[in-house]
């Protein structure tokens, strides 16, 4: 069994910062993608950022200058440093990771439960 556990969400004023963390645990042979989606009320789920096993990254245009994604392979952890937060960043943020377990050659995507980020004065 594989689980993703998220932390770091909360309430912050515009211009502030938050760091989200996500730790994958369980029976894991290999991890490819790790990253974050978000979903705001009334909007479709949006890919915020992802990072591959070789540490190459992709960002949504709306966060490219302000957010930084990183990973620690030894700890099976992905982080999202969010700076200069705006009210439009308010959403539930979901961690995801594409993982292969030891007993298969196939990868599948696992999801965290989501953590609320609210940017408001």
PDB file of N, CA, C and O in Angstrom, residues 41-116:
ATOM      1  N   UNK A  41     -12.846  26.910  -5.861  1.00  0.00           N
ATOM      2  CA  UNK A  41     -14.306  26.780  -6.001  1.00  0.00           C
ATOM      3  C   UNK A  41     -14.796  27.224  -7.372  1.00  0.00           C
ATOM      4  O   UNK A  41     -14.443  28.303  -7.847  1.00  0.00           O
ATOM      5  N   UNK A  42     -15.582  26.384  -8.020  1.00  0.00           N
ATOM      6  CA  UNK A  42     -16.148  26.707  -9.317  1.00  0.00           C
ATOM      7  C   UNK A  42     -15.202  26.597 -10.491  1.00  0.00           C
ATOM      8  O   UNK A  42     -15.583  26.953 -11.610  1.00  0.00           O
ATOM      9  N   UNK A  43     -13.989  26.115 -10.268  1.00  0.00           N
ATOM     10  CA  UNK A  43     -13.008  26.013 -11.335  1.00  0.00           C
ATOM     11  C   UNK A  43     -12.533  24.570 -11.511  1.00  0.00           C
ATOM     12  O   UNK A  43     -12.676  23.736 -10.618  1.00  0.00           O
ATOM     13  N   UNK A  44     -11.959  24.304 -12.669  1.00  0.00           N
ATOM     14  CA  UNK A  44     -11.408  22.989 -12.949  1.00  0.00           C
ATOM     15  C   UNK A  44     -10.086  22.795 -12.216  1.00  0.00           C
ATOM     16  O   UNK A  44      -9.383  23.752 -11.885  1.00  0.00           O
ATOM     17  N   UNK A  45      -9.752  21.542 -11.980  1.00  0.00           N
ATOM     18  CA  UNK A  45      -8.474  21.230 -11.369  1.00  0.00           C
ATOM     19  C   UNK A  45      -7.336  21.643 -12.300  1.00  0.00           C
ATOM     20  O   UNK A  45      -7.389  21.402 -13.509  1.00  0.00           O
ATOM     21  N   UNK A  46      -6.301  22.249 -11.732  1.00  0.00           N
ATOM     22  CA  UNK A  46      -5.202  22.825 -12.483  1.00  0.00           C
ATOM     23  C   UNK A  46      -3.877  22.249 -12.005  1.00  0.00           C
ATOM     24  O   UNK A  46      -3.622  22.176 -10.803  1.00  0.00           O
ATOM     25  N   UNK A  47      -3.027  21.873 -12.943  1.00  0.00           N
ATOM     26  CA  UNK A  47      -1.672  21.456 -12.596  1.00  0.00           C
ATOM     27  C   UNK A  47      -0.855  22.688 -12.217  1.00  0.00           C
ATOM     28  O   UNK A  47      -0.676  23.594 -13.032  1.00  0.00           O
ATOM     29  N   UNK A  48      -0.352  22.703 -10.993  1.00  0.00           N
ATOM     30  CA  UNK A  48       0.436  23.827 -10.498  1.00  0.00           C
ATOM     31  C   UNK A  48       1.910  23.646 -10.836  1.00  0.00           C
ATOM     32  O   UNK A  48       2.559  24.550 -11.378  1.00  0.00           O
ATOM     33  N   UNK A  49       2.449  22.493 -10.505  1.00  0.00           N
ATOM     34  CA  UNK A  49       3.864  22.225 -10.733  1.00  0.00           C
ATOM     35  C   UNK A  49       4.118  20.735 -10.642  1.00  0.00           C
ATOM     36  O   UNK A  49       3.400  20.019  -9.938  1.00  0.00           O
ATOM     37  N   UNK A  50       5.138  20.283 -11.345  1.00  0.00           N
ATOM     38  CA  UNK A  50       5.570  18.901 -11.231  1.00  0.00           C
ATOM     39  C   UNK A  50       7.081  18.840 -11.334  1.00  0.00           C
ATOM     40  O   UNK A  50       7.718  19.736 -11.904  1.00  0.00           O
ATOM     41  N   UNK A  51       7.638  17.770 -10.786  1.00  0.00           N
ATOM     42  CA  UNK A  51       9.070  17.551 -10.830  1.00  0.00           C
ATOM     43  C   UNK A  51       9.312  16.072 -11.099  1.00  0.00           C
ATOM     44  O   UNK A  51       8.710  15.201 -10.473  1.00  0.00           O
ATOM     45  N   UNK A  52      10.206  15.795 -12.058  1.00  0.00           N
ATOM     46  CA  UNK A  52      10.501  14.430 -12.450  1.00  0.00           C
ATOM     47  C   UNK A  52      11.670  13.870 -11.643  1.00  0.00           C
ATOM     48  O   UNK A  52      12.294  14.576 -10.849  1.00  0.00           O
ATOM     49  N   UNK A  53      11.964  12.602 -11.859  1.00  0.00           N
ATOM     50  CA  UNK A  53      13.021  11.954 -11.099  1.00  0.00           C
ATOM     51  C   UNK A  53      14.381  12.596 -11.332  1.00  0.00           C
ATOM     52  O   UNK A  53      15.235  12.561 -10.438  1.00  0.00           O
ATOM     53  N   UNK A  54      14.599  13.173 -12.517  1.00  0.00           N
ATOM     54  CA  UNK A  54      15.861  13.847 -12.813  1.00  0.00           C
ATOM     55  C   UNK A  54      15.873  15.304 -12.357  1.00  0.00           C
ATOM     56  O   UNK A  54      16.799  16.041 -12.681  1.00  0.00           O
ATOM     57  N   UNK A  55      14.832  15.723 -11.642  1.00  0.00           N
ATOM     58  CA  UNK A  55      14.676  17.059 -11.069  1.00  0.00           C
ATOM     59  C   UNK A  55      14.300  18.126 -12.085  1.00  0.00           C
ATOM     60  O   UNK A  55      14.302  19.317 -11.744  1.00  0.00           O
ATOM     61  N   UNK A  56      13.977  17.763 -13.310  1.00  0.00           N
ATOM     62  CA  UNK A  56      13.413  18.733 -14.236  1.00  0.00           C
ATOM     63  C   UNK A  56      12.013  19.123 -13.765  1.00  0.00           C
ATOM     64  O   UNK A  56      11.312  18.323 -13.131  1.00  0.00           O
ATOM     65  N   UNK A  57      11.600  20.351 -14.070  1.00  0.00           N
ATOM     66  CA  UNK A  57      10.368  20.895 -13.511  1.00  0.00           C
ATOM     67  C   UNK A  57       9.486  21.525 -14.573  1.00  0.00           C
ATOM     68  O   UNK A  57       9.944  21.925 -15.644  1.00  0.00           O
ATOM     69  N   UNK A  58       8.186  21.623 -14.250  1.00  0.00           N
ATOM     70  CA  UNK A  58       7.218  22.359 -15.040  1.00  0.00           C
ATOM     71  C   UNK A  58       6.325  23.137 -14.087  1.00  0.00           C
ATOM     72  O   UNK A  58       5.968  22.643 -13.018  1.00  0.00           O
ATOM     73  N   UNK A  59       5.942  24.346 -14.504  1.00  0.00           N
ATOM     74  CA  UNK A  59       5.084  25.203 -13.701  1.00  0.00           C
ATOM     75  C   UNK A  59       3.958  25.757 -14.546  1.00  0.00           C
ATOM     76  O   UNK A  59       4.131  26.024 -15.741  1.00  0.00           O
ATOM     77  N   UNK A  60       2.808  25.968 -13.916  1.00  0.00           N
ATOM     78  CA  UNK A  60       1.776  26.766 -14.539  1.00  0.00           C
ATOM     79  C   UNK A  60       2.276  28.197 -14.715  1.00  0.00           C
ATOM     80  O   UNK A  60       3.021  28.712 -13.875  1.00  0.00           O
ATOM     81  N   UNK A  61       1.867  28.846 -15.803  1.00  0.00           N
ATOM     82  CA  UNK A  61       2.332  30.205 -16.062  1.00  0.00           C
ATOM     83  C   UNK A  61       2.000  31.159 -14.915  1.00  0.00           C
ATOM     84  O   UNK A  61       2.776  32.073 -14.612  1.00  0.00           O
ATOM     85  N   UNK A  62       0.876  30.952 -14.264  1.00  0.00           N
ATOM     86  CA  UNK A  62       0.429  31.858 -13.221  1.00  0.00           C
ATOM     87  C   UNK A  62       1.279  31.806 -11.962  1.00  0.00           C
ATOM     88  O   UNK A  62       1.210  32.716 -11.136  1.00  0.00           O
ATOM     89  N   UNK A  63       2.092  30.762 -11.792  1.00  0.00           N
ATOM     90  CA  UNK A  63       2.888  30.614 -10.579  1.00  0.00           C
ATOM     91  C   UNK A  63       4.379  30.529 -10.855  1.00  0.00           C
ATOM     92  O   UNK A  63       5.169  30.423  -9.905  1.00  0.00           O
ATOM     93  N   UNK A  64       4.797  30.609 -12.096  1.00  0.00           N
ATOM     94  CA  UNK A  64       6.163  30.269 -12.495  1.00  0.00           C
ATOM     95  C   UNK A  64       7.226  31.096 -11.766  1.00  0.00           C
ATOM     96  O   UNK A  64       8.278  30.566 -11.386  1.00  0.00           O
ATOM     97  N   UNK A  65       6.971  32.359 -11.561  1.00  0.00           N
ATOM     98  CA  UNK A  65       7.944  33.234 -10.918  1.00  0.00           C
ATOM     99  C   UNK A  65       7.885  33.118  -9.404  1.00  0.00           C
ATOM    100  O   UNK A  65       8.897  33.318  -8.715  1.00  0.00           O
ATOM    101  N   UNK A  66       6.732  32.759  -8.869  1.00  0.00           N
ATOM    102  CA  UNK A  66       6.503  32.856  -7.430  1.00  0.00           C
ATOM    103  C   UNK A  66       6.664  31.544  -6.671  1.00  0.00           C
ATOM    104  O   UNK A  66       6.956  31.555  -5.475  1.00  0.00           O
ATOM    105  N   UNK A  67       6.463  30.407  -7.330  1.00  0.00           N
ATOM    106  CA  UNK A  67       6.490  29.101  -6.665  1.00  0.00           C
ATOM    107  C   UNK A  67       7.732  28.329  -7.077  1.00  0.00           C
ATOM    108  O   UNK A  67       8.215  28.446  -8.212  1.00  0.00           O
ATOM    109  N   UNK A  68       8.224  27.491  -6.168  1.00  0.00           N
ATOM    110  CA  UNK A  68       9.354  26.622  -6.449  1.00  0.00           C
ATOM    111  C   UNK A  68       9.054  25.220  -5.945  1.00  0.00           C
ATOM    112  O   UNK A  68       8.723  25.041  -4.769  1.00  0.00           O
ATOM    113  N   UNK A  69       9.173  24.242  -6.829  1.00  0.00           N
ATOM    114  CA  UNK A  69       8.968  22.854  -6.444  1.00  0.00           C
ATOM    115  C   UNK A  69      10.327  22.168  -6.302  1.00  0.00           C
ATOM    116  O   UNK A  69      11.263  22.453  -7.055  1.00  0.00           O
ATOM    117  N   UNK A  70      10.427  21.268  -5.325  1.00  0.00           N
ATOM    118  CA  UNK A  70      11.659  20.529  -5.098  1.00  0.00           C
ATOM    119  C   UNK A  70      11.315  19.151  -4.557  1.00  0.00           C
ATOM    120  O   UNK A  70      10.184  18.904  -4.135  1.00  0.00           O
ATOM    121  N   UNK A  71      12.290  18.256  -4.569  1.00  0.00           N
ATOM    122  CA  UNK A  71      12.058  16.917  -4.041  1.00  0.00           C
ATOM    123  C   UNK A  71      13.297  16.404  -3.329  1.00  0.00           C
ATOM    124  O   UNK A  71      14.428  16.806  -3.622  1.00  0.00           O
ATOM    125  N   UNK A  72      13.067  15.514  -2.385  1.00  0.00           N
ATOM    126  CA  UNK A  72      14.122  14.833  -1.657  1.00  0.00           C
ATOM    127  C   UNK A  72      13.898  13.345  -1.878  1.00  0.00           C
ATOM    128  O   UNK A  72      13.013  12.742  -1.263  1.00  0.00           O
ATOM    129  N   UNK A  73      14.680  12.754  -2.758  1.00  0.00           N
ATOM    130  CA  UNK A  73      14.461  11.361  -3.126  1.00  0.00           C
ATOM    131  C   UNK A  73      14.721  10.402  -1.960  1.00  0.00           C
ATOM    132  O   UNK A  73      14.081   9.352  -1.859  1.00  0.00           O
ATOM    133  N   UNK A  74      15.653  10.748  -1.087  1.00  0.00           N
ATOM    134  CA  UNK A  74      15.944   9.896   0.055  1.00  0.00           C
ATOM    135  C   UNK A  74      14.766   9.818   1.017  1.00  0.00           C
ATOM    136  O   UNK A  74      14.604   8.824   1.722  1.00  0.00           O
ATOM    137  N   UNK A  75      13.952  10.862   1.057  1.00  0.00           N
ATOM    138  CA  UNK A  75      12.803  10.919   1.956  1.00  0.00           C
ATOM    139  C   UNK A  75      11.472  10.752   1.243  1.00  0.00           C
ATOM    140  O   UNK A  75      10.425  10.843   1.887  1.00  0.00           O
ATOM    141  N   UNK A  76      11.494  10.512  -0.071  1.00  0.00           N
ATOM    142  CA  UNK A  76      10.270  10.390  -0.871  1.00  0.00           C
ATOM    143  C   UNK A  76       9.339  11.577  -0.641  1.00  0.00           C
ATOM    144  O   UNK A  76       8.130  11.417  -0.459  1.00  0.00           O
ATOM    145  N   UNK A  77       9.912  12.766  -0.674  1.00  0.00           N
ATOM    146  CA  UNK A  77       9.193  13.982  -0.328  1.00  0.00           C
ATOM    147  C   UNK A  77       9.237  14.990  -1.468  1.00  0.00           C
ATOM    148  O   UNK A  77      10.277  15.159  -2.115  1.00  0.00           O
ATOM    149  N   UNK A  78       8.120  15.668  -1.688  1.00  0.00           N
ATOM    150  CA  UNK A  78       8.048  16.786  -2.616  1.00  0.00           C
ATOM    151  C   UNK A  78       7.551  18.004  -1.846  1.00  0.00           C
ATOM    152  O   UNK A  78       6.655  17.898  -1.006  1.00  0.00           O
ATOM    153  N   UNK A  79       8.148  19.157  -2.134  1.00  0.00           N
ATOM    154  CA  UNK A  79       7.795  20.406  -1.468  1.00  0.00           C
ATOM    155  C   UNK A  79       7.384  21.449  -2.502  1.00  0.00           C
ATOM    156  O   UNK A  79       7.829  21.423  -3.656  1.00  0.00           O
ATOM    157  N   UNK A  80       6.551  22.371  -2.075  1.00  0.00           N
ATOM    158  CA  UNK A  80       6.162  23.505  -2.900  1.00  0.00           C
ATOM    159  C   UNK A  80       6.305  24.767  -2.069  1.00  0.00           C
ATOM    160  O   UNK A  80       5.513  24.992  -1.147  1.00  0.00           O
ATOM    161  N   UNK A  81       7.315  25.571  -2.380  1.00  0.00           N
ATOM    162  CA  UNK A  81       7.514  26.855  -1.728  1.00  0.00           C
ATOM    163  C   UNK A  81       6.717  27.902  -2.488  1.00  0.00           C
ATOM    164  O   UNK A  81       6.951  28.125  -3.677  1.00  0.00           O
ATOM    165  N   UNK A  82       5.773  28.535  -1.813  1.00  0.00           N
ATOM    166  CA  UNK A  82       4.872  29.494  -2.424  1.00  0.00           C
ATOM    167  C   UNK A  82       5.148  30.874  -1.835  1.00  0.00           C
ATOM    168  O   UNK A  82       4.960  31.084  -0.630  1.00  0.00           O
ATOM    169  N   UNK A  83       5.577  31.799  -2.674  1.00  0.00           N
ATOM    170  CA  UNK A  83       5.878  33.159  -2.264  1.00  0.00           C
ATOM    171  C   UNK A  83       4.943  34.142  -2.960  1.00  0.00           C
ATOM    172  O   UNK A  83       4.340  33.833  -3.984  1.00  0.00           O
ATOM    173  N   UNK A  84       4.861  35.339  -2.400  1.00  0.00           N
ATOM    174  CA  UNK A  84       4.051  36.410  -2.966  1.00  0.00           C
ATOM    175  C   UNK A  84       2.651  35.905  -3.308  1.00  0.00           C
ATOM    176  O   UNK A  84       2.152  36.070  -4.424  1.00  0.00           O
ATOM    177  N   UNK A  85       2.023  35.288  -2.340  1.00  0.00           N
ATOM    178  CA  UNK A  85       0.721  34.671  -2.568  1.00  0.00           C
ATOM    179  C   UNK A  85      -0.346  35.719  -2.848  1.00  0.00           C
ATOM    180  O   UNK A  85      -0.331  36.823  -2.296  1.00  0.00           O
ATOM    181  N   UNK A  86      -1.283  35.345  -3.721  1.00  0.00           N
ATOM    182  CA  UNK A  86      -2.376  36.201  -4.137  1.00  0.00           C
ATOM    183  C   UNK A  86      -3.707  35.552  -3.774  1.00  0.00           C
ATOM    184  O   UNK A  86      -3.786  34.332  -3.640  1.00  0.00           O
ATOM    185  N   UNK A  87      -4.772  36.341  -3.641  1.00  0.00           N
ATOM    186  CA  UNK A  87      -6.079  35.742  -3.352  1.00  0.00           C
ATOM    187  C   UNK A  87      -6.490  34.679  -4.364  1.00  0.00           C
ATOM    188  O   UNK A  87      -7.147  33.697  -3.982  1.00  0.00           O
ATOM    189  N   UNK A  88      -6.108  34.837  -5.618  1.00  0.00           N
ATOM    190  CA  UNK A  88      -6.461  33.852  -6.629  1.00  0.00           C
ATOM    191  C   UNK A  88      -5.716  32.530  -6.481  1.00  0.00           C
ATOM    192  O   UNK A  88      -6.016  31.564  -7.185  1.00  0.00           O
ATOM    193  N   UNK A  89      -4.737  32.467  -5.574  1.00  0.00           N
ATOM    194  CA  UNK A  89      -4.090  31.204  -5.254  1.00  0.00           C
ATOM    195  C   UNK A  89      -4.908  30.358  -4.283  1.00  0.00           C
ATOM    196  O   UNK A  89      -4.544  29.203  -4.020  1.00  0.00           O
ATOM    197  N   UNK A  90      -5.974  30.914  -3.739  1.00  0.00           N
ATOM    198  CA  UNK A  90      -6.814  30.178  -2.803  1.00  0.00           C
ATOM    199  C   UNK A  90      -7.408  28.950  -3.478  1.00  0.00           C
ATOM    200  O   UNK A  90      -8.053  29.051  -4.522  1.00  0.00           O
ATOM    201  N   UNK A  91      -7.180  27.786  -2.891  1.00  0.00           N
ATOM    202  CA  UNK A  91      -7.639  26.531  -3.469  1.00  0.00           C
ATOM    203  C   UNK A  91      -7.299  25.395  -2.513  1.00  0.00           C
ATOM    204  O   UNK A  91      -6.556  25.569  -1.549  1.00  0.00           O
ATOM    205  N   UNK A  92      -7.836  24.227  -2.821  1.00  0.00           N
ATOM    206  CA  UNK A  92      -7.362  23.005  -2.206  1.00  0.00           C
ATOM    207  C   UNK A  92      -6.221  22.469  -3.068  1.00  0.00           C
ATOM    208  O   UNK A  92      -6.375  22.304  -4.280  1.00  0.00           O
ATOM    209  N   UNK A  93      -5.096  22.222  -2.454  1.00  0.00           N
ATOM    210  CA  UNK A  93      -3.913  21.740  -3.151  1.00  0.00           C
ATOM    211  C   UNK A  93      -3.751  20.249  -2.904  1.00  0.00           C
ATOM    212  O   UNK A  93      -3.756  19.789  -1.760  1.00  0.00           O
ATOM    213  N   UNK A  94      -3.603  19.495  -3.994  1.00  0.00           N
ATOM    214  CA  UNK A  94      -3.494  18.046  -3.940  1.00  0.00           C
ATOM    215  C   UNK A  94      -2.112  17.599  -4.403  1.00  0.00           C
ATOM    216  O   UNK A  94      -1.692  17.932  -5.515  1.00  0.00           O
ATOM    217  N   UNK A  95      -1.452  16.842  -3.580  1.00  0.00           N
ATOM    218  CA  UNK A  95      -0.200  16.223  -3.959  1.00  0.00           C
ATOM    219  C   UNK A  95      -0.466  14.992  -4.818  1.00  0.00           C
ATOM    220  O   UNK A  95      -1.430  14.265  -4.589  1.00  0.00           O
ATOM    221  N   UNK A  96       0.385  14.754  -5.816  1.00  0.00           N
ATOM    222  CA  UNK A  96       0.302  13.523  -6.597  1.00  0.00           C
ATOM    223  C   UNK A  96       1.699  12.983  -6.855  1.00  0.00           C
ATOM    224  O   UNK A  96       2.685  13.720  -6.856  1.00  0.00           O
ATOM    225  N   UNK A  97       1.763  11.683  -7.102  1.00  0.00           N
ATOM    226  CA  UNK A  97       3.024  11.049  -7.433  1.00  0.00           C
ATOM    227  C   UNK A  97       2.769   9.804  -8.260  1.00  0.00           C
ATOM    228  O   UNK A  97       1.835   9.053  -7.978  1.00  0.00           O
ATOM    229  N   UNK A  98       3.593   9.599  -9.274  1.00  0.00           N
ATOM    230  CA  UNK A  98       3.529   8.404 -10.107  1.00  0.00           C
ATOM    231  C   UNK A  98       4.568   7.420  -9.592  1.00  0.00           C
ATOM    232  O   UNK A  98       5.766   7.709  -9.602  1.00  0.00           O
ATOM    233  N   UNK A  99       4.096   6.258  -9.143  1.00  0.00           N
ATOM    234  CA  UNK A  99       4.906   5.333  -8.357  1.00  0.00           C
ATOM    235  C   UNK A  99       4.763   3.915  -8.891  1.00  0.00           C
ATOM    236  O   UNK A  99       3.673   3.487  -9.271  1.00  0.00           O
ATOM    237  N   UNK A 100       5.880   3.191  -8.899  1.00  0.00           N
ATOM    238  CA  UNK A 100       5.866   1.763  -9.183  1.00  0.00           C
ATOM    239  C   UNK A 100       6.136   1.005  -7.896  1.00  0.00           C
ATOM    240  O   UNK A 100       7.091   1.295  -7.168  1.00  0.00           O
ATOM    241  N   UNK A 101       5.313   0.020  -7.621  1.00  0.00           N
ATOM    242  CA  UNK A 101       5.524  -0.845  -6.469  1.00  0.00           C
ATOM    243  C   UNK A 101       6.441  -2.005  -6.833  1.00  0.00           C
ATOM    244  O   UNK A 101       6.620  -2.323  -8.015  1.00  0.00           O
ATOM    245  N   UNK A 102       7.043  -2.666  -5.842  1.00  0.00           N
ATOM    246  CA  UNK A 102       8.048  -3.711  -6.139  1.00  0.00           C
ATOM    247  C   UNK A 102       7.526  -4.912  -6.907  1.00  0.00           C
ATOM    248  O   UNK A 102       8.309  -5.583  -7.587  1.00  0.00           O
ATOM    249  N   UNK A 103       6.243  -5.211  -6.824  1.00  0.00           N
ATOM    250  CA  UNK A 103       5.700  -6.424  -7.422  1.00  0.00           C
ATOM    251  C   UNK A 103       5.104  -6.213  -8.812  1.00  0.00           C
ATOM    252  O   UNK A 103       4.394  -7.088  -9.322  1.00  0.00           O
ATOM    253  N   UNK A 104       5.400  -5.088  -9.467  1.00  0.00           N
ATOM    254  CA  UNK A 104       4.830  -4.814 -10.780  1.00  0.00           C
ATOM    255  C   UNK A 104       5.802  -3.988 -11.614  1.00  0.00           C
ATOM    256  O   UNK A 104       6.686  -3.316 -11.078  1.00  0.00           O
ATOM    257  N   UNK A 105       5.623  -4.044 -12.936  1.00  0.00           N
ATOM    258  CA  UNK A 105       6.373  -3.196 -13.857  1.00  0.00           C
ATOM    259  C   UNK A 105       5.610  -1.928 -14.221  1.00  0.00           C
ATOM    260  O   UNK A 105       6.137  -1.081 -14.946  1.00  0.00           O
ATOM    261  N   UNK A 106       4.401  -1.793 -13.730  1.00  0.00           N
ATOM    262  CA  UNK A 106       3.531  -0.686 -14.093  1.00  0.00           C
ATOM    263  C   UNK A 106       3.591   0.428 -13.060  1.00  0.00           C
ATOM    264  O   UNK A 106       3.753   0.179 -11.862  1.00  0.00           O
ATOM    265  N   UNK A 107       3.432   1.650 -13.535  1.00  0.00           N
ATOM    266  CA  UNK A 107       3.288   2.812 -12.679  1.00  0.00           C
ATOM    267  C   UNK A 107       1.817   3.189 -12.557  1.00  0.00           C
ATOM    268  O   UNK A 107       1.035   2.975 -13.470  1.00  0.00           O
ATOM    269  N   UNK A 108       1.466   3.748 -11.435  1.00  0.00           N
ATOM    270  CA  UNK A 108       0.158   4.348 -11.259  1.00  0.00           C
ATOM    271  C   UNK A 108       0.304   5.631 -10.457  1.00  0.00           C
ATOM    272  O   UNK A 108       1.319   5.847  -9.786  1.00  0.00           O
ATOM    273  N   UNK A 109      -0.708   6.476 -10.542  1.00  0.00           N
ATOM    274  CA  UNK A 109      -0.684   7.760  -9.865  1.00  0.00           C
ATOM    275  C   UNK A 109      -1.439   7.681  -8.551  1.00  0.00           C
ATOM    276  O   UNK A 109      -2.569   7.197  -8.496  1.00  0.00           O
ATOM    277  N   UNK A 110      -0.796   8.158  -7.490  1.00  0.00           N
ATOM    278  CA  UNK A 110      -1.385   8.224  -6.167  1.00  0.00           C
ATOM    279  C   UNK A 110      -1.629   9.680  -5.796  1.00  0.00           C
ATOM    280  O   UNK A 110      -0.920  10.581  -6.259  1.00  0.00           O
ATOM    281  N   UNK A 111      -2.612   9.895  -4.938  1.00  0.00           N
ATOM    282  CA  UNK A 111      -3.050  11.233  -4.569  1.00  0.00           C
ATOM    283  C   UNK A 111      -3.097  11.411  -3.068  1.00  0.00           C
ATOM    284  O   UNK A 111      -3.454  10.493  -2.325  1.00  0.00           O
ATOM    285  N   UNK A 112      -2.746  12.611  -2.631  1.00  0.00           N
ATOM    286  CA  UNK A 112      -2.985  12.993  -1.261  1.00  0.00           C
ATOM    287  C   UNK A 112      -4.422  13.408  -1.046  1.00  0.00           C
ATOM    288  O   UNK A 112      -5.222  13.497  -1.982  1.00  0.00           O
ATOM    289  N   UNK A 113      -4.769  13.675   0.204  1.00  0.00           N
ATOM    290  CA  UNK A 113      -6.143  14.026   0.545  1.00  0.00           C
ATOM    291  C   UNK A 113      -6.481  15.483   0.267  1.00  0.00           C
ATOM    292  O   UNK A 113      -7.660  15.841   0.253  1.00  0.00           O
ATOM    293  N   UNK A 114      -5.494  16.316   0.058  1.00  0.00           N
ATOM    294  CA  UNK A 114      -5.699  17.726  -0.186  1.00  0.00           C
ATOM    295  C   UNK A 114      -5.482  18.555   1.068  1.00  0.00           C
ATOM    296  O   UNK A 114      -5.790  18.123   2.175  1.00  0.00           O
ATOM    297  N   UNK A 115      -4.951  19.757   0.877  1.00  0.00           N
ATOM    298  CA  UNK A 115      -4.758  20.694   1.973  1.00  0.00           C
ATOM    299  C   UNK A 115      -5.208  22.079   1.520  1.00  0.00           C
ATOM    300  O   UNK A 115      -4.909  22.509   0.409  1.00  0.00           O
ATOM    301  N   UNK A 116      -5.953  22.760   2.376  1.00  0.00           N
ATOM    302  CA  UNK A 116      -6.541  24.052   2.029  1.00  0.00           C
ATOM    303  C   UNK A 116      -5.514  25.166   2.172  1.00  0.00           C
ATOM    304  O   UNK A 116      -4.853  25.289   3.204  1.00  0.00           O
TER     305      UNK A 116
END
